[in-house]
Amino acid sequence: METAFCDNPMGGKGRMKMEKVLTPAEMQDKCGLYARVTLPPGAVLGYHEHHGNGECYFMLAGEGVYDDNGVKRTIKAGDVTWTPDGSGHGLSNENGKTDVVFMALIINS
């Protein structure tokens, strides 16, 4: 499993950790990403739009504020989100006390 770190992800803030579960070859152009993502306290995955794909988050741990096309709500372990092609989202752990951990799956259209 490849681990990567991203500073200020998608224009957000802090450092995000991504543990890539599948390689591009394994996904065969059907998916753009399948990874376990960790946002530590203070980190924000900035709002971004999807074009040509959609993305699902399955929350594993922690609690964050999810921005679903401008509508913000709290999400926690066990919750699932879906951002279809042409829509946008972001996730904040800016005020959290523990890591927010989730599985991210980008499905190509």
N, CA, C and O atoms as CSV, one atom per row, in Angstrom:
chain,resi,resn,atom,element,x,y,z
A,1,MET,N,N,0.854,-1.171,0.000
A,1,MET,CA,C,0.000,0.000,0.000
A,1,MET,C,C,0.901,1.237,0.000
A,1,MET,O,O,1.784,1.371,0.848
A,2,GLU,N,N,0.673,2.126,-0.946
A,2,GLU,CA,C,1.446,3.366,-1.054
A,2,GLU,C,C,0.838,4.433,-0.143
A,2,GLU,O,O,-0.376,4.634,-0.126
A,3,THR,N,N,1.697,5.107,0.605
A,3,THR,CA,C,1.254,6.203,1.467
A,3,THR,C,C,1.783,7.515,0.911
A,3,THR,O,O,2.959,7.630,0.565
A,4,ALA,N,N,0.896,8.505,0.830
A,4,ALA,CA,C,1.275,9.828,0.337
A,4,ALA,C,C,0.720,10.874,1.294
A,4,ALA,O,O,-0.298,10.655,1.950
A,5,PHE,N,N,1.399,12.010,1.365
A,5,PHE,CA,C,0.945,13.128,2.184
A,5,PHE,C,C,0.705,14.321,1.273
A,5,PHE,O,O,1.436,14.532,0.306
A,6,CYS,N,N,-0.318,15.094,1.587
A,6,CYS,CA,C,-0.662,16.267,0.782
A,6,CYS,C,C,-0.844,17.459,1.709
A,6,CYS,O,O,-1.675,17.427,2.617
A,7,ASP,N,N,-0.065,18.509,1.478
A,7,ASP,CA,C,-0.208,19.740,2.252
A,7,ASP,C,C,-1.294,20.607,1.625
A,7,ASP,O,O,-1.364,20.734,0.402
A,8,ASN,N,N,-2.140,21.203,2.462
A,8,ASN,CA,C,-3.220,22.083,2.022
A,8,ASN,C,C,-4.046,21.446,0.901
A,8,ASN,O,O,-4.183,22.027,-0.176
A,9,PRO,N,N,-4.603,20.241,1.155
A,9,PRO,CA,C,-5.285,19.494,0.093
A,9,PRO,C,C,-6.470,20.251,-0.508
A,9,PRO,O,O,-7.326,20.764,0.212
A,10,MET,N,N,-6.501,20.309,-1.829
A,10,MET,CA,C,-7.554,20.981,-2.593
A,10,MET,C,C,-7.767,22.413,-2.105
A,10,MET,O,O,-8.898,22.896,-2.069
A,11,GLY,N,N,-6.690,23.085,-1.734
A,11,GLY,CA,C,-6.774,24.465,-1.275
A,11,GLY,C,C,-7.213,24.597,0.180
A,11,GLY,O,O,-7.508,25.697,0.646
A,12,GLY,N,N,-7.257,23.488,0.885
A,12,GLY,CA,C,-7.641,23.502,2.293
A,12,GLY,C,C,-6.479,23.914,3.175
A,12,GLY,O,O,-5.720,24.825,2.844
A,13,LYS,N,N,-6.349,23.218,4.322
A,13,LYS,CA,C,-5.224,23.552,5.189
A,13,LYS,C,C,-4.760,22.321,5.941
A,13,LYS,O,O,-5.503,21.354,6.109
A,14,GLY,N,N,-3.519,22.376,6.391
A,14,GLY,CA,C,-2.944,21.260,7.127
A,14,GLY,C,C,-2.399,20.191,6.203
A,14,GLY,O,O,-2.167,20.427,5.017
A,15,ARG,N,N,-2.198,19.014,6.767
A,15,ARG,CA,C,-1.597,17.902,6.030
A,15,ARG,C,C,-2.517,16.699,6.066
A,15,ARG,O,O,-2.945,16.271,7.137
A,16,MET,N,N,-2.821,16.157,4.907
A,16,MET,CA,C,-3.686,14.996,4.759
A,16,MET,C,C,-2.830,13.781,4.417
A,16,MET,O,O,-1.877,13.880,3.644
A,17,LYS,N,N,-3.176,12.641,4.998
A,17,LYS,CA,C,-2.478,11.382,4.706
A,17,LYS,C,C,-3.397,10.502,3.865
A,17,LYS,O,O,-4.570,10.329,4.196
A,18,MET,N,N,-2.856,9.938,2.762
A,18,MET,CA,C,-3.600,9.024,1.909
A,18,MET,C,C,-2.857,7.702,1.805
A,18,MET,O,O,-1.689,7.657,1.418
A,19,GLU,N,N,-3.552,6.630,2.157
A,19,GLU,CA,C,-3.008,5.277,2.001
A,19,GLU,C,C,-3.764,4.631,0.844
A,19,GLU,O,O,-4.910,4.211,0.996
A,20,LYS,N,N,-3.111,4.559,-0.306
A,20,LYS,CA,C,-3.758,4.071,-1.520
A,20,LYS,C,C,-3.887,2.544,-1.467
A,20,LYS,O,O,-2.891,1.826,-1.380
A,21,VAL,N,N,-5.130,2.069,-1.520
A,21,VAL,CA,C,-5.421,0.645,-1.393
A,21,VAL,C,C,-5.159,-0.084,-2.702
A,21,VAL,O,O,-4.624,-1.192,-2.696
A,22,LEU,N,N,-5.530,0.524,-3.823
A,22,LEU,CA,C,-5.336,-0.080,-5.144
A,22,LEU,C,C,-4.472,0.818,-6.015
A,22,LEU,O,O,-4.505,2.042,-5.889
A,23,THR,N,N,-3.708,0.206,-6.890
A,23,THR,CA,C,-2.881,0.936,-7.842
A,23,THR,C,C,-3.720,1.307,-9.065
A,23,THR,O,O,-4.781,0.719,-9.280
A,24,PRO,N,N,-3.265,2.270,-9.868
A,24,PRO,CA,C,-3.988,2.591,-11.107
A,24,PRO,C,C,-4.180,1.360,-12.001
A,24,PRO,O,O,-5.240,1.200,-12.607
A,25,ALA,N,N,-3.187,0.507,-12.088
A,25,ALA,CA,C,-3.303,-0.699,-12.923
A,25,ALA,C,C,-4.409,-1.618,-12.407
A,25,ALA,O,O,-5.144,-2.214,-13.195
A,26,GLU,N,N,-4.524,-1.731,-11.106
A,26,GLU,CA,C,-5.564,-2.583,-10.525
A,26,GLU,C,C,-6.970,-2.006,-10.756
A,26,GLU,O,O,-7.938,-2.753,-10.895
A,27,MET,N,N,-7.071,-0.677,-10.794
A,27,MET,CA,C,-8.380,-0.037,-10.991
A,27,MET,C,C,-8.798,-0.002,-12.460
A,27,MET,O,O,-9.970,0.223,-12.759
A,28,GLN,N,N,-7.860,-0.221,-13.378
A,28,GLN,CA,C,-8.120,-0.320,-14.820
A,28,GLN,C,C,-8.990,0.809,-15.362
A,28,GLN,O,O,-9.923,0.553,-16.122
A,29,ASP,N,N,-8.707,2.028,-14.994
A,29,ASP,CA,C,-9.419,3.220,-15.469
A,29,ASP,C,C,-10.888,3.285,-15.053
A,29,ASP,O,O,-11.602,4.191,-15.482
A,30,LYS,N,N,-11.350,2.355,-14.234
A,30,LYS,CA,C,-12.729,2.385,-13.749
A,30,LYS,C,C,-12.860,3.318,-12.547
A,30,LYS,O,O,-13.908,3.922,-12.319
A,31,CYS,N,N,-11.773,3.419,-11.788
A,31,CYS,CA,C,-11.739,4.265,-10.590
A,31,CYS,C,C,-10.511,5.150,-10.649
A,31,CYS,O,O,-9.475,4.766,-11.192
A,32,GLY,N,N,-10.640,6.339,-10.083
A,32,GLY,CA,C,-9.521,7.257,-10.030
A,32,GLY,C,C,-8.758,7.165,-8.727
A,32,GLY,O,O,-7.597,7.567,-8.651
A,33,LEU,N,N,-9.422,6.624,-7.675
A,33,LEU,CA,C,-8.790,6.541,-6.366
A,33,LEU,C,C,-9.577,5.589,-5.477
A,33,LEU,O,O,-10.808,5.580,-5.485
A,34,TYR,N,N,-8.851,4.800,-4.719
A,34,TYR,CA,C,-9.433,4.035,-3.620
A,34,TYR,C,C,-8.403,4.106,-2.505
A,34,TYR,O,O,-7.346,3.481,-2.591
A,35,ALA,N,N,-8.708,4.869,-1.451
A,35,ALA,CA,C,-7.700,5.136,-0.430
A,35,ALA,C,C,-8.336,5.356,0.934
A,35,ALA,O,O,-9.483,5.787,1.053
A,36,ARG,N,N,-7.549,5.045,1.960
A,36,ARG,CA,C,-7.897,5.399,3.339
A,36,ARG,C,C,-7.262,6.762,3.577
A,36,ARG,O,O,-6.055,6.929,3.401
A,37,VAL,N,N,-8.076,7.736,3.977
A,37,VAL,CA,C,-7.621,9.118,4.119
A,37,VAL,C,C,-7.732,9.532,5.588
A,37,VAL,O,O,-8.723,9.236,6.256
A,38,THR,N,N,-6.699,10.219,6.077
A,38,THR,CA,C,-6.697,10.725,7.450
A,38,THR,C,C,-6.509,12.232,7.444
A,38,THR,O,O,-5.546,12.756,6.884
A,39,LEU,N,N,-7.463,12.925,8.086
A,39,LEU,CA,C,-7.366,14.369,8.300
A,39,LEU,C,C,-7.140,14.580,9.790
A,39,LEU,O,O,-8.051,14.341,10.583
A,40,PRO,N,N,-5.954,15.018,10.192
A,40,PRO,CA,C,-5.711,15.249,11.618
A,40,PRO,C,C,-6.440,16.494,12.106
A,40,PRO,O,O,-6.910,17.291,11.294
A,41,PRO,N,N,-6.541,16.673,13.422
A,41,PRO,CA,C,-7.164,17.888,13.949
A,41,PRO,C,C,-6.530,19.139,13.336
A,41,PRO,O,O,-5.307,19.240,13.237
A,42,GLY,N,N,-7.372,20.083,12.927
A,42,GLY,CA,C,-6.902,21.322,12.316
A,42,GLY,C,C,-6.846,21.291,10.800
A,42,GLY,O,O,-6.704,22.337,10.167
A,43,ALA,N,N,-6.957,20.100,10.201
A,43,ALA,CA,C,-6.839,19.966,8.746
A,43,ALA,C,C,-8.184,20.134,8.053
A,43,ALA,O,O,-9.237,19.830,8.613
A,44,VAL,N,N,-8.118,20.629,6.810
A,44,VAL,CA,C,-9.304,20.815,5.982
A,44,VAL,C,C,-9.003,20.314,4.570
A,44,VAL,O,O,-8.016,20.723,3.959
A,45,LEU,N,N,-9.851,19.433,4.060
A,45,LEU,CA,C,-9.823,19.030,2.658
A,45,LEU,C,C,-10.751,20.005,1.948
A,45,LEU,O,O,-11.972,19.929,2.088
A,46,GLY,N,N,-10.161,20.921,1.185
A,46,GLY,CA,C,-10.914,22.028,0.597
A,46,GLY,C,C,-12.011,21.607,-0.359
A,46,GLY,O,O,-11.973,20.526,-0.947
A,47,TYR,N,N,-12.991,22.487,-0.499
A,47,TYR,CA,C,-14.103,22.267,-1.416
A,47,TYR,C,C,-13.572,22.134,-2.836
A,47,TYR,O,O,-12.745,22.931,-3.279
A,48,HIS,N,N,-14.059,21.113,-3.548
A,48,HIS,CA,C,-13.661,20.900,-4.937
A,48,HIS,C,C,-14.806,20.222,-5.682
A,48,HIS,O,O,-15.638,19.547,-5.076
A,49,GLU,N,N,-14.841,20.405,-6.986
A,49,GLU,CA,C,-15.882,19.817,-7.824
A,49,GLU,C,C,-15.343,18.608,-8.570
A,49,GLU,O,O,-14.145,18.485,-8.828
A,50,HIS,N,N,-16.270,17.720,-8.907
A,50,HIS,CA,C,-15.920,16.524,-9.687
A,50,HIS,C,C,-16.491,16.648,-11.089
A,50,HIS,O,O,-17.662,16.979,-11.274
A,51,HIS,N,N,-15.646,16.379,-12.067
A,51,HIS,CA,C,-16.031,16.414,-13.475
A,51,HIS,C,C,-15.498,15.150,-14.128
A,51,HIS,O,O,-14.289,14.923,-14.160
A,52,GLY,N,N,-16.401,14.328,-14.647
A,52,GLY,CA,C,-15.992,13.058,-15.262
A,52,GLY,C,C,-15.893,11.926,-14.263
A,52,GLY,O,O,-15.468,10.823,-14.607
A,53,ASN,N,N,-16.288,12.197,-13.012
A,53,ASN,CA,C,-16.261,11.146,-11.992
A,53,ASN,C,C,-17.129,11.570,-10.808
A,53,ASN,O,O,-17.577,12.714,-10.733
A,54,GLY,N,N,-17.356,10.647,-9.899
A,54,GLY,CA,C,-18.050,10.919,-8.646
A,54,GLY,C,C,-17.238,10.334,-7.509
A,54,GLY,O,O,-16.359,9.503,-7.736
A,55,GLU,N,N,-17.526,10.764,-6.275
A,55,GLU,CA,C,-16.724,10.284,-5.150
A,55,GLU,C,C,-17.604,9.934,-3.957
A,55,GLU,O,O,-18.557,10.639,-3.625
A,56,CYS,N,N,-17.250,8.823,-3.329
A,56,CYS,CA,C,-17.923,8.337,-2.125
A,56,CYS,C,C,-16.941,8.389,-0.960
A,56,CYS,O,O,-15.781,8.005,-1.104
A,57,TYR,N,N,-17.407,8.864,0.196
A,57,TYR,CA,C,-16.645,8.769,1.444
A,57,TYR,C,C,-17.401,7.816,2.364
A,57,TYR,O,O,-18.614,7.936,2.534
A,58,PHE,N,N,-16.678,6.870,2.955
A,58,PHE,CA,C,-17.229,6.019,4.011
A,58,PHE,C,C,-16.431,6.342,5.266
A,58,PHE,O,O,-15.239,6.043,5.351
A,59,MET,N,N,-17.093,6.950,6.230
A,59,MET,CA,C,-16.418,7.426,7.437
A,59,MET,C,C,-16.071,6.260,8.375
A,59,MET,O,O,-16.922,5.436,8.710
A,60,LEU,N,N,-14.812,6.215,8.784
A,60,LEU,CA,C,-14.327,5.159,9.676
A,60,LEU,C,C,-14.159,5.624,11.113
A,60,LEU,O,O,-14.439,4.868,12.043
A,61,ALA,N,N,-13.706,6.860,11.308
A,61,ALA,CA,C,-13.440,7.361,12.664
A,61,ALA,C,C,-13.514,8.877,12.684
A,61,ALA,O,O,-13.308,9.541,11.669
A,62,GLY,N,N,-13.812,9.410,13.862
A,62,GLY,CA,C,-13.835,10.849,14.048
A,62,GLY,C,C,-15.138,11.472,13.593
A,62,GLY,O,O,-16.089,10.786,13.217
A,63,GLU,N,N,-15.153,12.795,13.639
A,63,GLU,CA,C,-16.326,13.580,13.276
A,63,GLU,C,C,-15.844,14.846,12.586
A,63,GLU,O,O,-14.964,15.540,13.096
A,64,GLY,N,N,-16.419,15.147,11.428
A,64,GLY,CA,C,-16.020,16.332,10.689
A,64,GLY,C,C,-17.218,17.071,10.127
A,64,GLY,O,O,-18.353,16.605,10.222
A,65,VAL,N,N,-16.952,18.228,9.542
A,65,VAL,CA,C,-18.002,19.021,8.901
A,65,VAL,C,C,-17.852,18.848,7.391
A,65,VAL,O,O,-16.840,19.223,6.799
A,66,TYR,N,N,-18.882,18.272,6.792
A,66,TYR,CA,C,-18.906,17.962,5.374
A,66,TYR,C,C,-19.645,19.067,4.625
A,66,TYR,O,O,-20.739,19.470,5.019
A,67,ASP,N,N,-19.043,19.548,3.551
A,67,ASP,CA,C,-19.648,20.572,2.696
A,67,ASP,C,C,-20.140,19.885,1.430
A,67,ASP,O,O,-19.343,19.479,0.584
A,68,ASP,N,N,-21.460,19.759,1.304
A,68,ASP,CA,C,-22.093,19.100,0.168
A,68,ASP,C,C,-22.743,20.173,-0.700
A,68,ASP,O,O,-23.901,20.535,-0.489
A,69,ASN,N,N,-21.989,20.678,-1.681
A,69,ASN,CA,C,-22.490,21.738,-2.568
A,69,ASN,C,C,-22.969,22.959,-1.795
A,69,ASN,O,O,-23.987,23.557,-2.141
A,70,GLY,N,N,-22.236,23.328,-0.750
A,70,GLY,CA,C,-22.563,24.513,0.032
A,70,GLY,C,C,-23.434,24.250,1.249
A,70,GLY,O,O,-23.616,25.139,2.081
A,71,VAL,N,N,-23.973,23.048,1.367
A,71,VAL,CA,C,-24.770,22.673,2.537
A,71,VAL,C,C,-23.854,21.908,3.492
A,71,VAL,O,O,-23.332,20.848,3.145
A,72,LYS,N,N,-23.661,22.452,4.698
A,72,LYS,CA,C,-22.727,21.848,5.648
A,72,LYS,C,C,-23.483,21.035,6.695
A,72,LYS,O,O,-24.538,21.433,7.188
A,73,ARG,N,N,-22.897,19.875,7.016
A,73,ARG,CA,C,-23.473,19.009,8.040
A,73,ARG,C,C,-22.363,18.209,8.698
A,73,ARG,O,O,-21.298,18.005,8.115
A,74,THR,N,N,-22.619,17.763,9.905
A,74,THR,CA,C,-21.657,16.944,10.630
A,74,THR,C,C,-21.780,15.497,10.173
A,74,THR,O,O,-22.881,14.957,10.062
A,75,ILE,N,N,-20.631,14.876,9.909
A,75,ILE,CA,C,-20.618,13.446,9.587
A,75,ILE,C,C,-19.660,12.751,10.538
A,75,ILE,O,O,-18.718,13.360,11.047
A,76,LYS,N,N,-19.914,11.451,10.777
A,76,LYS,CA,C,-19.132,10.678,11.750
A,76,LYS,C,C,-18.988,9.245,11.268
A,76,LYS,O,O,-19.520,8.873,10.222
A,77,ALA,N,N,-18.264,8.444,12.040
A,77,ALA,CA,C,-18.035,7.040,11.707
A,77,ALA,C,C,-19.344,6.340,11.372
A,77,ALA,O,O,-20.329,6.464,12.100
A,78,GLY,N,N,-19.349,5.605,10.263
A,78,GLY,CA,C,-20.523,4.888,9.801
A,78,GLY,C,C,-21.309,5.626,8.736
A,78,GLY,O,O,-22.110,5.015,8.029
A,79,ASP,N,N,-21.095,6.940,8.605
A,79,ASP,CA,C,-21.806,7.719,7.591
A,79,ASP,C,C,-21.182,7.517,6.207
A,79,ASP,O,O,-19.990,7.237,6.079
A,80,VAL,N,N,-22.017,7.667,5.181
A,80,VAL,CA,C,-21.573,7.547,3.791
A,80,VAL,C,C,-22.025,8.792,3.041
A,80,VAL,O,O,-23.154,9.252,3.208
A,81,THR,N,N,-21.134,9.337,2.210
A,81,THR,CA,C,-21.486,10.472,1.366
A,81,THR,C,C,-21.296,10.078,-0.094
A,81,THR,O,O,-20.530,9.166,-0.405
A,82,TRP,N,N,-21.996,10.768,-0.982
A,82,TRP,CA,C,-21.831,10.560,-2.423
A,82,TRP,C,C,-21.873,11.921,-3.106
A,82,TRP,O,O,-22.818,12.689,-2.927
A,83,THR,N,N,-20.842,12.209,-3.887
A,83,THR,CA,C,-20.765,13.433,-4.678
A,83,THR,C,C,-20.766,13.025,-6.143
A,83,THR,O,O,-19.765,12.502,-6.632
A,84,PRO,N,N,-21.879,13.254,-6.864
A,84,PRO,CA,C,-21.938,12.837,-8.259
A,84,PRO,C,C,-21.160,13.770,-9.183
A,84,PRO,O,O,-20.764,14.870,-8.799
A,85,ASP,N,N,-20.956,13.303,-10.394
A,85,ASP,CA,C,-20.319,14.091,-11.455
A,85,ASP,C,C,-21.016,15.445,-11.567
A,85,ASP,O,O,-22.243,15.509,-11.640
A,86,GLY,N,N,-20.240,16.519,-11.582
A,86,GLY,CA,C,-20.770,17.870,-11.699
A,86,GLY,C,C,-21.091,18.543,-10.376
A,86,GLY,O,O,-21.536,19.691,-10.358
A,87,SER,N,N,-20.873,17.852,-9.277
A,87,SER,CA,C,-21.120,18.409,-7.939
A,87,SER,C,C,-19.810,18.568,-7.190
A,87,SER,O,O,-18.761,18.118,-7.651
A,88,GLY,N,N,-19.879,19.216,-6.023
A,88,GLY,CA,C,-18.670,19.455,-5.244
A,88,GLY,C,C,-18.852,19.134,-3.778
A,88,GLY,O,O,-19.967,18.987,-3.276
A,89,HIS,N,N,-17.700,19.030,-3.101
A,89,HIS,CA,C,-17.704,18.734,-1.666
A,89,HIS,C,C,-16.370,19.100,-1.033
A,89,HIS,O,O,-15.393,19.374,-1.730
A,90,GLY,N,N,-16.338,19.102,0.287
A,90,GLY,CA,C,-15.133,19.321,1.080
A,90,GLY,C,C,-15.374,18.745,2.464
A,90,GLY,O,O,-16.509,18.420,2.813
A,91,LEU,N,N,-14.320,18.617,3.250
A,91,LEU,CA,C,-14.443,18.048,4.592
A,91,LEU,C,C,-13.462,18.752,5.528
A,91,LEU,O,O,-12.277,18.895,5.225
A,92,SER,N,N,-13.989,19.185,6.670
A,92,SER,CA,C,-13.168,19.920,7.637
A,92,SER,C,C,-13.055,19.169,8.952
A,92,SER,O,O,-14.039,18.654,9.484
A,93,ASN,N,N,-11.829,19.119,9.465
A,93,ASN,CA,C,-11.562,18.663,10.829
A,93,ASN,C,C,-10.888,19.810,11.583
A,93,ASN,O,O,-10.092,19.593,12.497
A,94,GLU,N,N,-11.226,21.023,11.180
A,94,GLU,CA,C,-10.585,22.226,11.695
A,94,GLU,C,C,-10.732,22.370,13.210
A,94,GLU,O,O,-9.809,22.831,13.880
A,95,ASN,N,N,-11.875,21.982,13.745
A,95,ASN,CA,C,-12.115,22.118,15.186
A,95,ASN,C,C,-12.122,20.783,15.919
A,95,ASN,O,O,-12.500,20.723,17.089
A,96,GLY,N,N,-11.707,19.711,15.245
A,96,GLY,CA,C,-11.733,18.378,15.846
A,96,GLY,C,C,-10.623,18.159,16.862
A,96,GLY,O,O,-9.621,18.873,16.890
A,97,LYS,N,N,-10.835,17.160,17.686
A,97,LYS,CA,C,-9.835,16.789,18.693
A,97,LYS,C,C,-9.161,15.454,18.364
A,97,LYS,O,O,-8.137,15.107,18.953
A,98,THR,N,N,-9.748,14.707,17.414
A,98,THR,CA,C,-9.192,13.421,16.988
A,98,THR,C,C,-9.135,13.384,15.462
A,98,THR,O,O,-9.751,14.213,14.793
A,99,ASP,N,N,-8.399,12.425,14.921
A,99,ASP,CA,C,-8.324,12.256,13.470
A,99,ASP,C,C,-9.692,11.933,12.883
A,99,ASP,O,O,-10.492,11.230,13.500
A,100,VAL,N,N,-9.952,12.448,11.692
A,100,VAL,CA,C,-11.078,12.028,10.867
A,100,VAL,C,C,-10.482,11.056,9.848
A,100,VAL,O,O,-9.558,11.405,9.112
A,101,VAL,N,N,-11.017,9.838,9.813
A,101,VAL,CA,C,-10.500,8.804,8.925
A,101,VAL,C,C,-11.654,8.285,8.070
A,101,VAL,O,O,-12.733,7.988,8.582
A,102,PHE,N,N,-11.414,8.180,6.762
A,102,PHE,CA,C,-12.462,7.705,5.862
A,102,PHE,C,C,-11.865,7.003,4.651
A,102,PHE,O,O,-10.703,7.209,4.301
A,103,MET,N,N,-12.680,6.174,4.025
A,103,MET,CA,C,-12.323,5.553,2.761
A,103,MET,C,C,-12.868,6.458,1.662
A,103,MET,O,O,-14.026,6.872,1.708
A,104,ALA,N,N,-12.028,6.762,0.674
A,104,ALA,CA,C,-12.428,7.572,-0.475
A,104,ALA,C,C,-12.372,6.725,-1.725
A,104,ALA,O,O,-11.374,6.059,-1.997
A,105,LEU,N,N,-13.461,6.756,-2.485
A,105,LEU,CA,C,-13.534,6.001,-3.731
A,105,LEU,C,C,-14.012,6.942,-4.834
A,105,LEU,O,O,-15.131,7.450,-4.779
A,106,ILE,N,N,-13.164,7.170,-5.832
A,106,ILE,CA,C,-13.537,7.976,-6.992
A,106,ILE,C,C,-13.856,7.033,-8.126
A,106,ILE,O,O,-13.016,6.232,-8.539
A,107,ILE,N,N,-15.094,7.131,-8.639
A,107,ILE,CA,C,-15.564,6.259,-9.722
A,107,ILE,C,C,-15.658,7.085,-10.998
A,107,ILE,O,O,-16.364,8.093,-11.037
A,108,ASN,N,N,-14.957,6.668,-12.029
A,108,ASN,CA,C,-14.958,7.392,-13.289
A,108,ASN,C,C,-16.282,7.199,-14.023
A,108,ASN,O,O,-16.867,6.116,-13.995
A,109,SER,N,N,-16.747,8.263,-14.682
A,109,SER,CA,C,-18.018,8.205,-15.419
A,109,SER,C,C,-17.835,7.520,-16.747
A,109,SER,O,O,-18.793,7.377,-17.506
